[in-house]
XYZ file of C-alpha atoms in Angstrom:
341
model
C 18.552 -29.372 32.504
C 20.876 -27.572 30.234
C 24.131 -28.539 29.473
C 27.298 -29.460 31.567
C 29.860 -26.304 31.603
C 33.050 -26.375 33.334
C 34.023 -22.825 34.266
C 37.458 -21.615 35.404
C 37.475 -20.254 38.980
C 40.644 -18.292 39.629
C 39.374 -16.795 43.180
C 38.545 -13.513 42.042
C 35.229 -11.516 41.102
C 34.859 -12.525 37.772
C 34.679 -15.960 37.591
C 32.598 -16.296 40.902
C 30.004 -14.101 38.901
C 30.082 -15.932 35.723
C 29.737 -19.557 37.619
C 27.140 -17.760 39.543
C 25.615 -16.371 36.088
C 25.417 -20.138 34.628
C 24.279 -21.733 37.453
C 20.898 -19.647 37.596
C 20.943 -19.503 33.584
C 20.459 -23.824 34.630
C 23.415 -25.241 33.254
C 24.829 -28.243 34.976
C 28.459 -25.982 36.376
C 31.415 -27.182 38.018
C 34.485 -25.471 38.700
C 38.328 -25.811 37.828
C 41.363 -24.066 39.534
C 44.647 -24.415 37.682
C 47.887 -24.267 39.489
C 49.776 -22.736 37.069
C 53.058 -21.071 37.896
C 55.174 -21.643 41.454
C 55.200 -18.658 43.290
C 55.731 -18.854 46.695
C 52.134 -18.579 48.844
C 50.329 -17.789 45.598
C 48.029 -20.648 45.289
C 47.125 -21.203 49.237
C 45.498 -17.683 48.900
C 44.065 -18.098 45.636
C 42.657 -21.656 45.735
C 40.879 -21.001 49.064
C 39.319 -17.901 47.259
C 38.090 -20.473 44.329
C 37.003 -22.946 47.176
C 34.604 -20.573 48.985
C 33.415 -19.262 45.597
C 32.525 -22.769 44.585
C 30.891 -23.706 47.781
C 28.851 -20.541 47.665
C 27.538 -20.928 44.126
C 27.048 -24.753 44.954
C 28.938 -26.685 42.692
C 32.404 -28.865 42.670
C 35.319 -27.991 42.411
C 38.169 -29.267 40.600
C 41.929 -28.916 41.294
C 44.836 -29.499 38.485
C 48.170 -29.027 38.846
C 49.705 -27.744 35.820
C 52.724 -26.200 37.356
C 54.860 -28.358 35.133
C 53.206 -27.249 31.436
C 53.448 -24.088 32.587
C 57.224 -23.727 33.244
C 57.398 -25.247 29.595
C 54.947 -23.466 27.765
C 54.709 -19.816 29.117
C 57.772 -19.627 32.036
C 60.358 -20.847 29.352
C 59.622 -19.248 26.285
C 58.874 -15.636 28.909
C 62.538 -16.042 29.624
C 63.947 -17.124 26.601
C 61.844 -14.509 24.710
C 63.344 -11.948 26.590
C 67.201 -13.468 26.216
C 66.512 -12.846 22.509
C 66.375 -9.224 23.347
C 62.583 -9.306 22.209
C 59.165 -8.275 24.045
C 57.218 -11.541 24.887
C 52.935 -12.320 25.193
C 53.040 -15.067 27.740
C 49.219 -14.425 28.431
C 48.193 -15.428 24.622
C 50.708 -18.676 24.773
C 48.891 -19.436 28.878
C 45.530 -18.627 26.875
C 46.185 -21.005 23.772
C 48.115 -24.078 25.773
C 46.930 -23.832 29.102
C 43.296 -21.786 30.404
C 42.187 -23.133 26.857
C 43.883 -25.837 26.106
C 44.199 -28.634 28.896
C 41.181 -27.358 30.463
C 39.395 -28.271 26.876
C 41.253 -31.753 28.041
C 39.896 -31.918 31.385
C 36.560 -31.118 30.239
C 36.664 -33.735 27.857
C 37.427 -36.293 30.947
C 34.512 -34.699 32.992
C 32.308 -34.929 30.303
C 31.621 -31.075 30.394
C 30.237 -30.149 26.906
C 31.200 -26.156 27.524
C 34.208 -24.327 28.595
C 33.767 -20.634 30.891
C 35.494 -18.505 31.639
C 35.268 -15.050 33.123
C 37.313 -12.512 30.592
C 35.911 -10.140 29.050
C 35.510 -11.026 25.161
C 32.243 -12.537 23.128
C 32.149 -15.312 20.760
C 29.427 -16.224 18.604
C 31.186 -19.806 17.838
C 33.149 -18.500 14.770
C 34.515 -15.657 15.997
C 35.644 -13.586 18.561
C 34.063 -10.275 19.260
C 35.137 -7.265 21.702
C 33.664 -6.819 24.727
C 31.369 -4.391 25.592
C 33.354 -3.091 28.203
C 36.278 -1.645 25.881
C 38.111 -1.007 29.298
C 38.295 -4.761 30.036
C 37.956 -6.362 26.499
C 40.616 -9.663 26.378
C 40.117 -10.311 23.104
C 43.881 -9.253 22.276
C 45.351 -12.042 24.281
C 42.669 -14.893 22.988
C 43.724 -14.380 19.540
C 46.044 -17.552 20.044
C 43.404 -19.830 20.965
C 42.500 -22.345 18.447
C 39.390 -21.800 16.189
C 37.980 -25.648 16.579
C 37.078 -24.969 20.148
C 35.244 -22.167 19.954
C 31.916 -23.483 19.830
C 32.456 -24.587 22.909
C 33.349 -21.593 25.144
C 30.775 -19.568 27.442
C 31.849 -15.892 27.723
C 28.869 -14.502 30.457
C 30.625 -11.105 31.298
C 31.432 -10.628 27.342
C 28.206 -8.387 27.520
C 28.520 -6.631 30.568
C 30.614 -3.622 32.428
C 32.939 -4.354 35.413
C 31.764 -1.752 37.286
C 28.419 -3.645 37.207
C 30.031 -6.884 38.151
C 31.360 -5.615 40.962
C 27.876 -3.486 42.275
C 26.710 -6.988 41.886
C 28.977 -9.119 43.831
C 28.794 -6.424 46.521
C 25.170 -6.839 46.438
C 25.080 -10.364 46.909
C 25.016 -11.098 51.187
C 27.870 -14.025 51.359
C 29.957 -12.314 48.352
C 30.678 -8.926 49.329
C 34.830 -9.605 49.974
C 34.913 -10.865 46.400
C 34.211 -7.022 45.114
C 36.642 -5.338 47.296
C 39.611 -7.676 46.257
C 42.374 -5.634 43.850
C 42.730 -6.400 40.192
C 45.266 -9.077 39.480
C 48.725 -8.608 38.374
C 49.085 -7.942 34.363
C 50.989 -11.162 34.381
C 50.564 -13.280 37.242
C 53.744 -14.626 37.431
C 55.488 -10.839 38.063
C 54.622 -9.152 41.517
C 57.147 -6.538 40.735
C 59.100 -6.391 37.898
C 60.118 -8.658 34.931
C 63.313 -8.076 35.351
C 63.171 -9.172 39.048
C 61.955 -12.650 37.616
C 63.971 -13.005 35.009
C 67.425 -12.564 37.294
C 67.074 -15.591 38.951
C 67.286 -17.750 35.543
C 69.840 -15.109 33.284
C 72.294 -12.709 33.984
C 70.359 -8.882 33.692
C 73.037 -7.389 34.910
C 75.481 -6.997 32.403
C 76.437 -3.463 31.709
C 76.730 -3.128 27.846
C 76.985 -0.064 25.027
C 74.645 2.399 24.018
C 74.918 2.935 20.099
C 73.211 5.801 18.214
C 71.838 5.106 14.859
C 74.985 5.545 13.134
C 76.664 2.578 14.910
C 78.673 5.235 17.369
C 78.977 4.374 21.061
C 77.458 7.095 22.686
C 77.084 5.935 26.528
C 76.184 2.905 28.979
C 73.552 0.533 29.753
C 73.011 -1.652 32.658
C 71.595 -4.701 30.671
C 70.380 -5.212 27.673
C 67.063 -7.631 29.373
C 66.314 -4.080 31.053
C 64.814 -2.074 27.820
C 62.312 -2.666 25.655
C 61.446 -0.905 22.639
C 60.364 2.232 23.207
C 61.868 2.917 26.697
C 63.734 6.574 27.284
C 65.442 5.825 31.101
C 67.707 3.782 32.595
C 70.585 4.459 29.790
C 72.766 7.373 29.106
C 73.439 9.544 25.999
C 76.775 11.314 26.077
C 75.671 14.775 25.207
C 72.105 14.406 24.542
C 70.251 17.752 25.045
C 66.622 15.919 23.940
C 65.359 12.345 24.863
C 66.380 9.310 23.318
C 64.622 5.755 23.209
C 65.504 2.282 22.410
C 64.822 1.695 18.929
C 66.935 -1.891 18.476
C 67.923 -4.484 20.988
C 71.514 -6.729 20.113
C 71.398 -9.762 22.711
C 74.117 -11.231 21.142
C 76.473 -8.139 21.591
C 74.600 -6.679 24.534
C 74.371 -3.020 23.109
C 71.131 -1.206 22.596
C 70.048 1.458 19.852
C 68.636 4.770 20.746
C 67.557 7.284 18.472
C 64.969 10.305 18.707
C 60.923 9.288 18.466
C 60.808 9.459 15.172
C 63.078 6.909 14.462
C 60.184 4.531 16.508
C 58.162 5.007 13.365
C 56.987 1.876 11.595
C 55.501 1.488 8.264
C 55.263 -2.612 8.392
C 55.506 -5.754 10.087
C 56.271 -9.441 9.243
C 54.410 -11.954 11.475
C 54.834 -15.975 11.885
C 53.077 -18.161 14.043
C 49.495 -17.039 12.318
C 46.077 -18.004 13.826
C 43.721 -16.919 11.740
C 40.018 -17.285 12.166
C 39.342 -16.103 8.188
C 40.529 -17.941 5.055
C 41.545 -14.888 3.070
C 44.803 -14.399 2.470
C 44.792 -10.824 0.654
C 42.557 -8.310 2.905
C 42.494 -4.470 3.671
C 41.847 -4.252 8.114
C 43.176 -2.954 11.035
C 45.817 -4.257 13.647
C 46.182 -3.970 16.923
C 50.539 -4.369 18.018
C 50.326 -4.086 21.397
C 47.771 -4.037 24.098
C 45.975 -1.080 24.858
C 46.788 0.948 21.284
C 44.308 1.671 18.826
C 43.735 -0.434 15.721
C 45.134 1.254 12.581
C 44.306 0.541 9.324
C 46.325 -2.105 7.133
C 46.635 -4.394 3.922
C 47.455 -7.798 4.904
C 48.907 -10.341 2.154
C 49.650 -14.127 3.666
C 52.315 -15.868 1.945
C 53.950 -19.110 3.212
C 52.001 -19.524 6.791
C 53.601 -15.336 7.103
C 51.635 -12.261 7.253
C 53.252 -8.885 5.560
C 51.098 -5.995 7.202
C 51.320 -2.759 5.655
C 50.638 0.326 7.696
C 48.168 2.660 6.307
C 49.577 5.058 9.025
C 52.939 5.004 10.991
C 53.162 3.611 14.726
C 55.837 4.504 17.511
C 57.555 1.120 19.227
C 56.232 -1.917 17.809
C 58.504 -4.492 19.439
C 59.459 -7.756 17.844
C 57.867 -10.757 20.163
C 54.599 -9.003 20.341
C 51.153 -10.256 19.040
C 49.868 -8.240 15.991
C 46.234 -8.538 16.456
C 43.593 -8.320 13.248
C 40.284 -6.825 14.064
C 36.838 -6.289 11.553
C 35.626 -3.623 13.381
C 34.960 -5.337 16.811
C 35.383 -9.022 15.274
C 38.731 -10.789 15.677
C 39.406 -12.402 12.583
C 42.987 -13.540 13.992
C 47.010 -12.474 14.433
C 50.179 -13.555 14.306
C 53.722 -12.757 16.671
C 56.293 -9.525 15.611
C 59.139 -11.312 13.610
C 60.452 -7.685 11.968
C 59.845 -4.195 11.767
């Protein structure tokens, strides 16, 4: 028998696949479902999802509650991030701490000598690779996760489409409800909006300035925690015959920047934080700064655990907060989080 693999089952399509996947490949699987965040009726759906996907494929499955290193690790910093008037990743720190970080733990107790899981992203042990579904590739929000543990994960949808996955699960007598379900929220935690999260723990609601690049007040705002970088709505301009977006964020003083779009240009970035799968520390490549933009081409010089990314082209809206994501073609050779622009 092949070896023991602990895969995560979050109730949905693609993990039931990829347990289902190992288990005929004849590895020795068992499941895990992490509690993570506290949302009200959340994990009584969910869980019972994992359950009868576990009991289909045959195999156990585990429960850990890790509602508690959650609220530390990816609720707090979500909030705080966003009380510093910057754009946070709280699926790269849940990635890193959490789906591959205390389940590394728990496999360890089990005495599982692999980690699965079902996003869409390869590894060859060294590396992290896009998927070949470029409409579902992950790899952005893995960049986080620590290099010495990736000889241990499993990736079995890394070389296959979703719309196949699905056509597959449908297929299957016993697993057809599992291909009708709806995608899962961007960020689990949010049904609706951020905003509607973040009110219960800060105050969103405080009406502030609008200043124009010049340092003039030139209307209202309901809130600094409402805008990101980029937006054009929800603010006015006194006089404005074009649209303006938010090109700065002041939490301290509550007042927002707006300018025209090309005053969202950026040139460079400084990042801290780095987790870099390469040793070089002087290399020309391109950078993803948010998810779903292309990669543009860069020089990259690491001083003093810091990366200083030079644009080969300009980009609209990079927000401070965000990962900056370094790519080899379709191999991620690491990143780092938006410090400045």
């Amino acid at each position: 028998m092949k070896k023991k693999v602990l895969v995560g089952m979050s109730g949905g399509v693609d993990s039931t696949i990829s347990a289902l996947l190992l288990k005929e490949d004849g590895y020795e699987v068992e499941g895990l479902y992490m509690k993570l965040h506290s949302n009200p009726g959340y994990h009584e759906i969910h869980l019972a999802r994992a359950q009868k996907a576990s009991d289909f494929v045959g195999i156990k499955l585990h429960v850990l509650d890790l509602q508690e290193t959650f609220n530390e690790k990816v609720f707090k910093p979500f909030v705080d991030t966003y009380a510093q008037g910057k754009t946070p990743n709280p699926c790269a720190l849940c990635n890193r701490s959490l789906k591959f970080g205390e389940m590394v733990s728990f496999a360890d107790e089990i005495g599982a000598d692999y980690i699965a899981t079902g996003h869409y992203i390869k590894t060859d042990g060294e590396y992290f690779y896009e998927a070949s579904d470029d409409t579902k590739d992950q790899s952005y929000f893995l960049f986080y996760v620590q290099k010495k543990i990736l000889t241990r994960l499993l990736f079995p949808l890394g070389d296959r489409k979703k719309s196949d996955i699905k056509e597959l699960a449908a297929s299957i007598y016993g697993l057809e409800s599992f291909a009708s379900q709806g995608e899962s929220n961007e960020i689990c935690f949010v049904d609706t909006t951020y905003t509607d999260v973040l009110k219960d723990y800060v105050d969103v609601d405080k009406v502030g300035e609008v200043l124009d690049i010049d340092g003039n007040v030139v209307g209202e705002h309901k809130g600094y925690m409402h805008y990101t970088i980029g937006k054009r709505k929800g603010f006015t301009v006194k006089g404005a015959h074009e649209p303006h977006y938010v090109i700065e964020i002041d939490a301290k003083k509550n007042q927002i920047t707006v300018g025209k779009k090309n005053d969202l240009l950026c040139n460079s970035v400084v990042l801290s934080n780095l987790n870099m799968f390469t040793d070089k520390t002087e290399f020309d490549t391109t950078v993803k700064l948010r998810f779903r933009t292309k990669a543009v081409e860069c020089n990259v010089s690491i001083k003093d655990d810091k990366a200083y990314v030079t644009l080969k082209e300009s980009v609209f809206g990079v927000a401070k907060g965000q990962a900056a994501v370094f790519y080899d073609e379709n191999k991620l050779i690491g990143g780092g989080w938006i410090e400045q622009n």
